[in-house]
Amino acid sequence: MSTSVESQQARMIDELRVFIKKVLSEPTIAVKSMEIARKYRNEPNANEIIAREISANTTIRIPESWSKADHMFLDIIHEVLDDEEALY
């Protein structure tokens, strides 16, 4: 594996570690993030709106230029919403 790929993976892991620590220390982050995602899920440019609202309303900061970890977080939110929808 190249050093560049290893460096990218290490950076993504570090970002995810910080994120997981925030979620575990502030349980309202997950609840608030999902509420925001449900509200804007079907809007045009939903991911951009969801990211902006999560950044504005929680301690999670998703910059305008998304990292792989940011993309993964938004993808997981949509997977959870799909799972919720499948239950009903």
PDB file of N, CA and C in Angstrom:
ATOM      1  N   MET A   1       0.854  -1.163   0.000  1.00  0.00           N
ATOM      2  CA  MET A   1       0.000   0.000   0.000  1.00  0.00           C
ATOM      3  C   MET A   1       0.906   1.235   0.000  1.00  0.00           C
ATOM      4  N   SER A   2       0.561   2.216  -0.803  1.00  0.00           N
ATOM      5  CA  SER A   2       1.408   3.396  -0.894  1.00  0.00           C
ATOM      6  C   SER A   2       1.287   4.270   0.343  1.00  0.00           C
ATOM      7  N   THR A   3       2.303   5.064   0.566  1.00  0.00           N
ATOM      8  CA  THR A   3       2.325   5.958   1.718  1.00  0.00           C
ATOM      9  C   THR A   3       1.189   6.965   1.650  1.00  0.00           C
ATOM     10  N   SER A   4       0.854   7.430   0.445  1.00  0.00           N
ATOM     11  CA  SER A   4      -0.233   8.395   0.267  1.00  0.00           C
ATOM     12  C   SER A   4      -1.573   7.802   0.694  1.00  0.00           C
ATOM     13  N   VAL A   5      -1.834   6.582   0.288  1.00  0.00           N
ATOM     14  CA  VAL A   5      -3.082   5.905   0.651  1.00  0.00           C
ATOM     15  C   VAL A   5      -3.127   5.667   2.153  1.00  0.00           C
ATOM     16  N   GLU A   6      -2.010   5.227   2.711  1.00  0.00           N
ATOM     17  CA  GLU A   6      -1.947   5.006   4.154  1.00  0.00           C
ATOM     18  C   GLU A   6      -2.188   6.299   4.919  1.00  0.00           C
ATOM     19  N   SER A   7      -1.643   7.376   4.428  1.00  0.00           N
ATOM     20  CA  SER A   7      -1.824   8.687   5.067  1.00  0.00           C
ATOM     21  C   SER A   7      -3.288   9.119   5.013  1.00  0.00           C
ATOM     22  N   GLN A   8      -3.930   8.917   3.866  1.00  0.00           N
ATOM     23  CA  GLN A   8      -5.355   9.253   3.723  1.00  0.00           C
ATOM     24  C   GLN A   8      -6.203   8.416   4.663  1.00  0.00           C
ATOM     25  N   GLN A   9      -5.901   7.135   4.749  1.00  0.00           N
ATOM     26  CA  GLN A   9      -6.648   6.253   5.636  1.00  0.00           C
ATOM     27  C   GLN A   9      -6.451   6.648   7.097  1.00  0.00           C
ATOM     28  N   ALA A  10      -5.237   6.993   7.473  1.00  0.00           N
ATOM     29  CA  ALA A  10      -4.959   7.409   8.851  1.00  0.00           C
ATOM     30  C   ALA A  10      -5.720   8.684   9.175  1.00  0.00           C
ATOM     31  N   ARG A  11      -5.772   9.623   8.240  1.00  0.00           N
ATOM     32  CA  ARG A  11      -6.503  10.877   8.449  1.00  0.00           C
ATOM     33  C   ARG A  11      -7.999  10.603   8.606  1.00  0.00           C
ATOM     34  N   MET A  12      -8.533   9.714   7.787  1.00  0.00           N
ATOM     35  CA  MET A  12      -9.952   9.372   7.877  1.00  0.00           C
ATOM     36  C   MET A  12     -10.265   8.696   9.213  1.00  0.00           C
ATOM     37  N   ILE A  13      -9.416   7.813   9.641  1.00  0.00           N
ATOM     38  CA  ILE A  13      -9.605   7.141  10.932  1.00  0.00           C
ATOM     39  C   ILE A  13      -9.563   8.160  12.060  1.00  0.00           C
ATOM     40  N   ASP A  14      -8.624   9.091  11.996  1.00  0.00           N
ATOM     41  CA  ASP A  14      -8.542  10.130  13.033  1.00  0.00           C
ATOM     42  C   ASP A  14      -9.822  10.968  13.067  1.00  0.00           C
ATOM     43  N   GLU A  15     -10.325  11.356  11.885  1.00  0.00           N
ATOM     44  CA  GLU A  15     -11.574  12.124  11.830  1.00  0.00           C
ATOM     45  C   GLU A  15     -12.733  11.337  12.429  1.00  0.00           C
ATOM     46  N   LEU A  16     -12.818  10.084  12.081  1.00  0.00           N
ATOM     47  CA  LEU A  16     -13.905   9.249  12.593  1.00  0.00           C
ATOM     48  C   LEU A  16     -13.785   9.052  14.103  1.00  0.00           C
ATOM     49  N   ARG A  17     -12.573   8.933  14.615  1.00  0.00           N
ATOM     50  CA  ARG A  17     -12.375   8.804  16.069  1.00  0.00           C
ATOM     51  C   ARG A  17     -12.886  10.041  16.795  1.00  0.00           C
ATOM     52  N   VAL A  18     -12.542  11.227  16.282  1.00  0.00           N
ATOM     53  CA  VAL A  18     -12.999  12.480  16.890  1.00  0.00           C
ATOM     54  C   VAL A  18     -14.520  12.544  16.844  1.00  0.00           C
ATOM     55  N   PHE A  19     -15.091  12.177  15.698  1.00  0.00           N
ATOM     56  CA  PHE A  19     -16.542  12.200  15.541  1.00  0.00           C
ATOM     57  C   PHE A  19     -17.219  11.244  16.524  1.00  0.00           C
ATOM     58  N   ILE A  20     -16.730  10.031  16.615  1.00  0.00           N
ATOM     59  CA  ILE A  20     -17.326   9.041  17.524  1.00  0.00           C
ATOM     60  C   ILE A  20     -17.233   9.523  18.967  1.00  0.00           C
ATOM     61  N   LYS A  21     -16.117  10.121  19.340  1.00  0.00           N
ATOM     62  CA  LYS A  21     -15.974  10.654  20.699  1.00  0.00           C
ATOM     63  C   LYS A  21     -17.013  11.738  20.963  1.00  0.00           C
ATOM     64  N   LYS A  22     -17.249  12.616  19.983  1.00  0.00           N
ATOM     65  CA  LYS A  22     -18.258  13.663  20.155  1.00  0.00           C
ATOM     66  C   LYS A  22     -19.646  13.064  20.331  1.00  0.00           C
ATOM     67  N   VAL A  23     -19.974  12.088  19.510  1.00  0.00           N
ATOM     68  CA  VAL A  23     -21.298  11.461  19.590  1.00  0.00           C
ATOM     69  C   VAL A  23     -21.483  10.758  20.927  1.00  0.00           C
ATOM     70  N   LEU A  24     -20.459  10.091  21.397  1.00  0.00           N
ATOM     71  CA  LEU A  24     -20.566   9.385  22.670  1.00  0.00           C
ATOM     72  C   LEU A  24     -20.623  10.347  23.854  1.00  0.00           C
ATOM     73  N   SER A  25     -19.968  11.497  23.735  1.00  0.00           N
ATOM     74  CA  SER A  25     -19.977  12.442  24.845  1.00  0.00           C
ATOM     75  C   SER A  25     -21.205  13.351  24.820  1.00  0.00           C
ATOM     76  N   GLU A  26     -21.816  13.517  23.650  1.00  0.00           N
ATOM     77  CA  GLU A  26     -23.020  14.343  23.512  1.00  0.00           C
ATOM     78  C   GLU A  26     -24.094  13.542  22.777  1.00  0.00           C
ATOM     79  N   PRO A  27     -24.895  12.781  23.493  1.00  0.00           N
ATOM     80  CA  PRO A  27     -25.871  11.906  22.851  1.00  0.00           C
ATOM     81  C   PRO A  27     -26.914  12.636  21.999  1.00  0.00           C
ATOM     82  N   THR A  28     -27.087  13.919  22.219  1.00  0.00           N
ATOM     83  CA  THR A  28     -28.077  14.654  21.428  1.00  0.00           C
ATOM     84  C   THR A  28     -27.632  14.865  19.982  1.00  0.00           C
ATOM     85  N   ILE A  29     -26.332  14.697  19.704  1.00  0.00           N
ATOM     86  CA  ILE A  29     -25.833  14.888  18.337  1.00  0.00           C
ATOM     87  C   ILE A  29     -26.509  13.922  17.377  1.00  0.00           C
ATOM     88  N   ALA A  30     -26.564  12.662  17.731  1.00  0.00           N
ATOM     89  CA  ALA A  30     -27.164  11.664  16.839  1.00  0.00           C
ATOM     90  C   ALA A  30     -28.645  11.954  16.618  1.00  0.00           C
ATOM     91  N   VAL A  31     -29.338  12.264  17.688  1.00  0.00           N
ATOM     92  CA  VAL A  31     -30.778  12.547  17.594  1.00  0.00           C
ATOM     93  C   VAL A  31     -31.017  13.765  16.720  1.00  0.00           C
ATOM     94  N   LYS A  32     -30.280  14.841  16.977  1.00  0.00           N
ATOM     95  CA  LYS A  32     -30.448  16.083  16.223  1.00  0.00           C
ATOM     96  C   LYS A  32     -30.067  15.880  14.757  1.00  0.00           C
ATOM     97  N   SER A  33     -28.989  15.155  14.496  1.00  0.00           N
ATOM     98  CA  SER A  33     -28.559  14.895  13.112  1.00  0.00           C
ATOM     99  C   SER A  33     -29.633  14.145  12.341  1.00  0.00           C
ATOM    100  N   MET A  34     -30.239  13.160  12.979  1.00  0.00           N
ATOM    101  CA  MET A  34     -31.271  12.386  12.300  1.00  0.00           C
ATOM    102  C   MET A  34     -32.535  13.217  12.082  1.00  0.00           C
ATOM    103  N   GLU A  35     -32.883  14.065  13.037  1.00  0.00           N
ATOM    104  CA  GLU A  35     -34.038  14.952  12.855  1.00  0.00           C
ATOM    105  C   GLU A  35     -33.819  15.862  11.649  1.00  0.00           C
ATOM    106  N   ILE A  36     -32.631  16.421  11.560  1.00  0.00           N
ATOM    107  CA  ILE A  36     -32.300  17.297  10.427  1.00  0.00           C
ATOM    108  C   ILE A  36     -32.361  16.514   9.120  1.00  0.00           C
ATOM    109  N   ALA A  37     -31.781  15.336   9.109  1.00  0.00           N
ATOM    110  CA  ALA A  37     -31.763  14.520   7.893  1.00  0.00           C
ATOM    111  C   ALA A  37     -33.181  14.148   7.447  1.00  0.00           C
ATOM    112  N   ARG A  38     -34.025  13.797   8.392  1.00  0.00           N
ATOM    113  CA  ARG A  38     -35.417  13.472   8.035  1.00  0.00           C
ATOM    114  C   ARG A  38     -36.114  14.672   7.404  1.00  0.00           C
ATOM    115  N   LYS A  39     -35.840  15.837   7.952  1.00  0.00           N
ATOM    116  CA  LYS A  39     -36.498  17.064   7.483  1.00  0.00           C
ATOM    117  C   LYS A  39     -36.098  17.415   6.046  1.00  0.00           C
ATOM    118  N   TYR A  40     -34.832  17.222   5.708  1.00  0.00           N
ATOM    119  CA  TYR A  40     -34.326  17.681   4.411  1.00  0.00           C
ATOM    120  C   TYR A  40     -34.010  16.567   3.415  1.00  0.00           C
ATOM    121  N   ARG A  41     -34.310  15.360   3.779  1.00  0.00           N
ATOM    122  CA  ARG A  41     -33.923  14.201   2.976  1.00  0.00           C
ATOM    123  C   ARG A  41     -34.328  14.293   1.509  1.00  0.00           C
ATOM    124  N   ASN A  42     -35.517  14.765   1.233  1.00  0.00           N
ATOM    125  CA  ASN A  42     -36.028  14.760  -0.138  1.00  0.00           C
ATOM    126  C   ASN A  42     -35.864  16.091  -0.860  1.00  0.00           C
ATOM    127  N   GLU A  43     -35.116  16.995  -0.272  1.00  0.00           N
ATOM    128  CA  GLU A  43     -34.868  18.290  -0.905  1.00  0.00           C
ATOM    129  C   GLU A  43     -33.792  18.158  -1.979  1.00  0.00           C
ATOM    130  N   PRO A  44     -33.868  19.027  -2.991  1.00  0.00           N
ATOM    131  CA  PRO A  44     -32.728  19.072  -3.928  1.00  0.00           C
ATOM    132  C   PRO A  44     -31.480  19.465  -3.139  1.00  0.00           C
ATOM    133  N   ASN A  45     -30.360  18.893  -3.465  1.00  0.00           N
ATOM    134  CA  ASN A  45     -29.099  19.146  -2.750  1.00  0.00           C
ATOM    135  C   ASN A  45     -29.220  18.815  -1.259  1.00  0.00           C
ATOM    136  N   ALA A  46     -29.903  17.742  -0.969  1.00  0.00           N
ATOM    137  CA  ALA A  46     -30.175  17.357   0.418  1.00  0.00           C
ATOM    138  C   ALA A  46     -28.898  17.242   1.247  1.00  0.00           C
ATOM    139  N   ASN A  47     -27.870  16.615   0.715  1.00  0.00           N
ATOM    140  CA  ASN A  47     -26.646  16.436   1.510  1.00  0.00           C
ATOM    141  C   ASN A  47     -26.026  17.769   1.914  1.00  0.00           C
ATOM    142  N   GLU A  48     -26.014  18.724   0.998  1.00  0.00           N
ATOM    143  CA  GLU A  48     -25.453  20.039   1.318  1.00  0.00           C
ATOM    144  C   GLU A  48     -26.270  20.715   2.419  1.00  0.00           C
ATOM    145  N   ILE A  49     -27.589  20.637   2.319  1.00  0.00           N
ATOM    146  CA  ILE A  49     -28.462  21.248   3.325  1.00  0.00           C
ATOM    147  C   ILE A  49     -28.299  20.546   4.662  1.00  0.00           C
ATOM    148  N   ILE A  50     -28.287  19.229   4.642  1.00  0.00           N
ATOM    149  CA  ILE A  50     -28.141  18.454   5.874  1.00  0.00           C
ATOM    150  C   ILE A  50     -26.804  18.776   6.539  1.00  0.00           C
ATOM    151  N   ALA A  51     -25.732  18.797   5.766  1.00  0.00           N
ATOM    152  CA  ALA A  51     -24.406  19.102   6.326  1.00  0.00           C
ATOM    153  C   ALA A  51     -24.379  20.492   6.942  1.00  0.00           C
ATOM    154  N   ARG A  52     -24.949  21.451   6.245  1.00  0.00           N
ATOM    155  CA  ARG A  52     -24.958  22.830   6.750  1.00  0.00           C
ATOM    156  C   ARG A  52     -25.766  22.940   8.039  1.00  0.00           C
ATOM    157  N   GLU A  53     -26.928  22.287   8.078  1.00  0.00           N
ATOM    158  CA  GLU A  53     -27.784  22.341   9.268  1.00  0.00           C
ATOM    159  C   GLU A  53     -27.171  21.605  10.454  1.00  0.00           C
ATOM    160  N   ILE A  54     -26.543  20.474  10.199  1.00  0.00           N
ATOM    161  CA  ILE A  54     -25.872  19.747  11.286  1.00  0.00           C
ATOM    162  C   ILE A  54     -24.740  20.603  11.843  1.00  0.00           C
ATOM    163  N   SER A  55     -23.980  21.243  10.970  1.00  0.00           N
ATOM    164  CA  SER A  55     -22.891  22.109  11.420  1.00  0.00           C
ATOM    165  C   SER A  55     -23.408  23.294  12.230  1.00  0.00           C
ATOM    166  N   ALA A  56     -24.558  23.817  11.837  1.00  0.00           N
ATOM    167  CA  ALA A  56     -25.118  24.990  12.519  1.00  0.00           C
ATOM    168  C   ALA A  56     -25.776  24.642  13.853  1.00  0.00           C
ATOM    169  N   ASN A  57     -26.236  23.405  13.998  1.00  0.00           N
ATOM    170  CA  ASN A  57     -27.049  23.050  15.165  1.00  0.00           C
ATOM    171  C   ASN A  57     -26.428  22.029  16.107  1.00  0.00           C
ATOM    172  N   THR A  58     -25.210  21.584  15.823  1.00  0.00           N
ATOM    173  CA  THR A  58     -24.518  20.634  16.699  1.00  0.00           C
ATOM    174  C   THR A  58     -23.050  21.040  16.793  1.00  0.00           C
ATOM    175  N   THR A  59     -22.281  20.282  17.544  1.00  0.00           N
ATOM    176  CA  THR A  59     -20.842  20.542  17.617  1.00  0.00           C
ATOM    177  C   THR A  59     -20.078  19.839  16.493  1.00  0.00           C
ATOM    178  N   ILE A  60     -20.790  19.149  15.628  1.00  0.00           N
ATOM    179  CA  ILE A  60     -20.174  18.521  14.458  1.00  0.00           C
ATOM    180  C   ILE A  60     -19.991  19.592  13.394  1.00  0.00           C
ATOM    181  N   ARG A  61     -18.792  19.692  12.852  1.00  0.00           N
ATOM    182  CA  ARG A  61     -18.511  20.675  11.810  1.00  0.00           C
ATOM    183  C   ARG A  61     -18.189  19.945  10.510  1.00  0.00           C
ATOM    184  N   ILE A  62     -19.040  20.175   9.520  1.00  0.00           N
ATOM    185  CA  ILE A  62     -18.815  19.594   8.197  1.00  0.00           C
ATOM    186  C   ILE A  62     -18.460  20.767   7.280  1.00  0.00           C
ATOM    187  N   PRO A  63     -17.201  20.859   6.870  1.00  0.00           N
ATOM    188  CA  PRO A  63     -16.784  21.999   6.048  1.00  0.00           C
ATOM    189  C   PRO A  63     -17.392  21.937   4.648  1.00  0.00           C
ATOM    190  N   GLU A  64     -17.281  23.029   3.917  1.00  0.00           N
ATOM    191  CA  GLU A  64     -17.808  23.058   2.548  1.00  0.00           C
ATOM    192  C   GLU A  64     -17.113  22.044   1.658  1.00  0.00           C
ATOM    193  N   SER A  65     -15.838  21.839   1.882  1.00  0.00           N
ATOM    194  CA  SER A  65     -15.080  20.840   1.139  1.00  0.00           C
ATOM    195  C   SER A  65     -15.049  19.562   1.980  1.00  0.00           C
ATOM    196  N   TRP A  66     -15.824  18.569   1.585  1.00  0.00           N
ATOM    197  CA  TRP A  66     -16.003  17.375   2.402  1.00  0.00           C
ATOM    198  C   TRP A  66     -14.840  16.403   2.279  1.00  0.00           C
ATOM    199  N   SER A  67     -14.492  15.824   3.405  1.00  0.00           N
ATOM    200  CA  SER A  67     -13.499  14.744   3.425  1.00  0.00           C
ATOM    201  C   SER A  67     -14.224  13.423   3.167  1.00  0.00           C
ATOM    202  N   LYS A  68     -13.453  12.361   3.042  1.00  0.00           N
ATOM    203  CA  LYS A  68     -14.057  11.035   2.878  1.00  0.00           C
ATOM    204  C   LYS A  68     -14.885  10.670   4.101  1.00  0.00           C
ATOM    205  N   ALA A  69     -14.420  11.070   5.280  1.00  0.00           N
ATOM    206  CA  ALA A  69     -15.165  10.789   6.511  1.00  0.00           C
ATOM    207  C   ALA A  69     -16.501  11.535   6.515  1.00  0.00           C
ATOM    208  N   ASP A  70     -16.522  12.779   6.009  1.00  0.00           N
ATOM    209  CA  ASP A  70     -17.770  13.534   5.924  1.00  0.00           C
ATOM    210  C   ASP A  70     -18.754  12.841   4.981  1.00  0.00           C
ATOM    211  N   HIS A  71     -18.254  12.396   3.836  1.00  0.00           N
ATOM    212  CA  HIS A  71     -19.100  11.662   2.888  1.00  0.00           C
ATOM    213  C   HIS A  71     -19.650  10.389   3.541  1.00  0.00           C
ATOM    214  N   MET A  72     -18.780   9.693   4.266  1.00  0.00           N
ATOM    215  CA  MET A  72     -19.198   8.460   4.920  1.00  0.00           C
ATOM    216  C   MET A  72     -20.293   8.741   5.944  1.00  0.00           C
ATOM    217  N   PHE A  73     -20.132   9.796   6.728  1.00  0.00           N
ATOM    218  CA  PHE A  73     -21.136  10.171   7.726  1.00  0.00           C
ATOM    219  C   PHE A  73     -22.488  10.427   7.054  1.00  0.00           C
ATOM    220  N   LEU A  74     -22.493  11.199   5.981  1.00  0.00           N
ATOM    221  CA  LEU A  74     -23.752  11.493   5.287  1.00  0.00           C
ATOM    222  C   LEU A  74     -24.343  10.235   4.650  1.00  0.00           C
ATOM    223  N   ASP A  75     -23.499   9.375   4.097  1.00  0.00           N
ATOM    224  CA  ASP A  75     -23.989   8.110   3.534  1.00  0.00           C
ATOM    225  C   ASP A  75     -24.634   7.244   4.618  1.00  0.00           C
ATOM    226  N   ILE A  76     -24.011   7.192   5.781  1.00  0.00           N
ATOM    227  CA  ILE A  76     -24.554   6.385   6.881  1.00  0.00           C
ATOM    228  C   ILE A  76     -25.886   6.948   7.351  1.00  0.00           C
ATOM    229  N   ILE A  77     -26.001   8.264   7.415  1.00  0.00           N
ATOM    230  CA  ILE A  77     -27.284   8.881   7.771  1.00  0.00           C
ATOM    231  C   ILE A  77     -28.371   8.404   6.815  1.00  0.00           C
ATOM    232  N   HIS A  78     -28.075   8.408   5.518  1.00  0.00           N
ATOM    233  CA  HIS A  78     -29.071   7.961   4.537  1.00  0.00           C
ATOM    234  C   HIS A  78     -29.382   6.469   4.681  1.00  0.00           C
ATOM    235  N   GLU A  79     -28.386   5.674   5.016  1.00  0.00           N
ATOM    236  CA  GLU A  79     -28.632   4.246   5.248  1.00  0.00           C
ATOM    237  C   GLU A  79     -29.572   4.042   6.434  1.00  0.00           C
ATOM    238  N   VAL A  80     -29.366   4.807   7.504  1.00  0.00           N
ATOM    239  CA  VAL A  80     -30.238   4.704   8.676  1.00  0.00           C
ATOM    240  C   VAL A  80     -31.666   5.116   8.302  1.00  0.00           C
ATOM    241  N   LEU A  81     -31.788   6.185   7.519  1.00  0.00           N
ATOM    242  CA  LEU A  81     -33.122   6.616   7.081  1.00  0.00           C
ATOM    243  C   LEU A  81     -33.780   5.558   6.196  1.00  0.00           C
ATOM    244  N   ASP A  82     -32.995   4.927   5.321  1.00  0.00           N
ATOM    245  CA  ASP A  82     -33.539   3.844   4.487  1.00  0.00           C
ATOM    246  C   ASP A  82     -34.003   2.677   5.349  1.00  0.00           C
ATOM    247  N   ASP A  83     -33.215   2.345   6.370  1.00  0.00           N
ATOM    248  CA  ASP A  83     -33.597   1.266   7.282  1.00  0.00           C
ATOM    249  C   ASP A  83     -34.888   1.610   8.021  1.00  0.00           C
ATOM    250  N   GLU A  84     -35.002   2.871   8.473  1.00  0.00           N
ATOM    251  CA  GLU A  84     -36.219   3.304   9.150  1.00  0.00           C
ATOM    252  C   GLU A  84     -37.433   3.165   8.225  1.00  0.00           C
ATOM    253  N   GLU A  85     -37.239   3.613   6.996  1.00  0.00           N
ATOM    254  CA  GLU A  85     -38.332   3.574   6.023  1.00  0.00           C
ATOM    255  C   GLU A  85     -38.753   2.134   5.741  1.00  0.00           C
ATOM    256  N   ALA A  86     -37.798   1.224   5.703  1.00  0.00           N
ATOM    257  CA  ALA A  86     -38.100  -0.182   5.427  1.00  0.00           C
ATOM    258  C   ALA A  86     -38.914  -0.818   6.547  1.00  0.00           C
ATOM    259  N   LEU A  87     -38.816  -0.257   7.749  1.00  0.00           N
ATOM    260  CA  LEU A  87     -39.559  -0.807   8.874  1.00  0.00           C
ATOM    261  C   LEU A  87     -41.042  -0.494   8.789  1.00  0.00           C
ATOM    262  N   TYR A  88     -41.401   0.553   8.037  1.00  0.00           N
ATOM    263  CA  TYR A  88     -42.796   0.979   7.985  1.00  0.00           C
ATOM    264  C   TYR A  88     -43.495   0.571   6.744  1.00  0.00           C
TER     265      TYR A  88
END
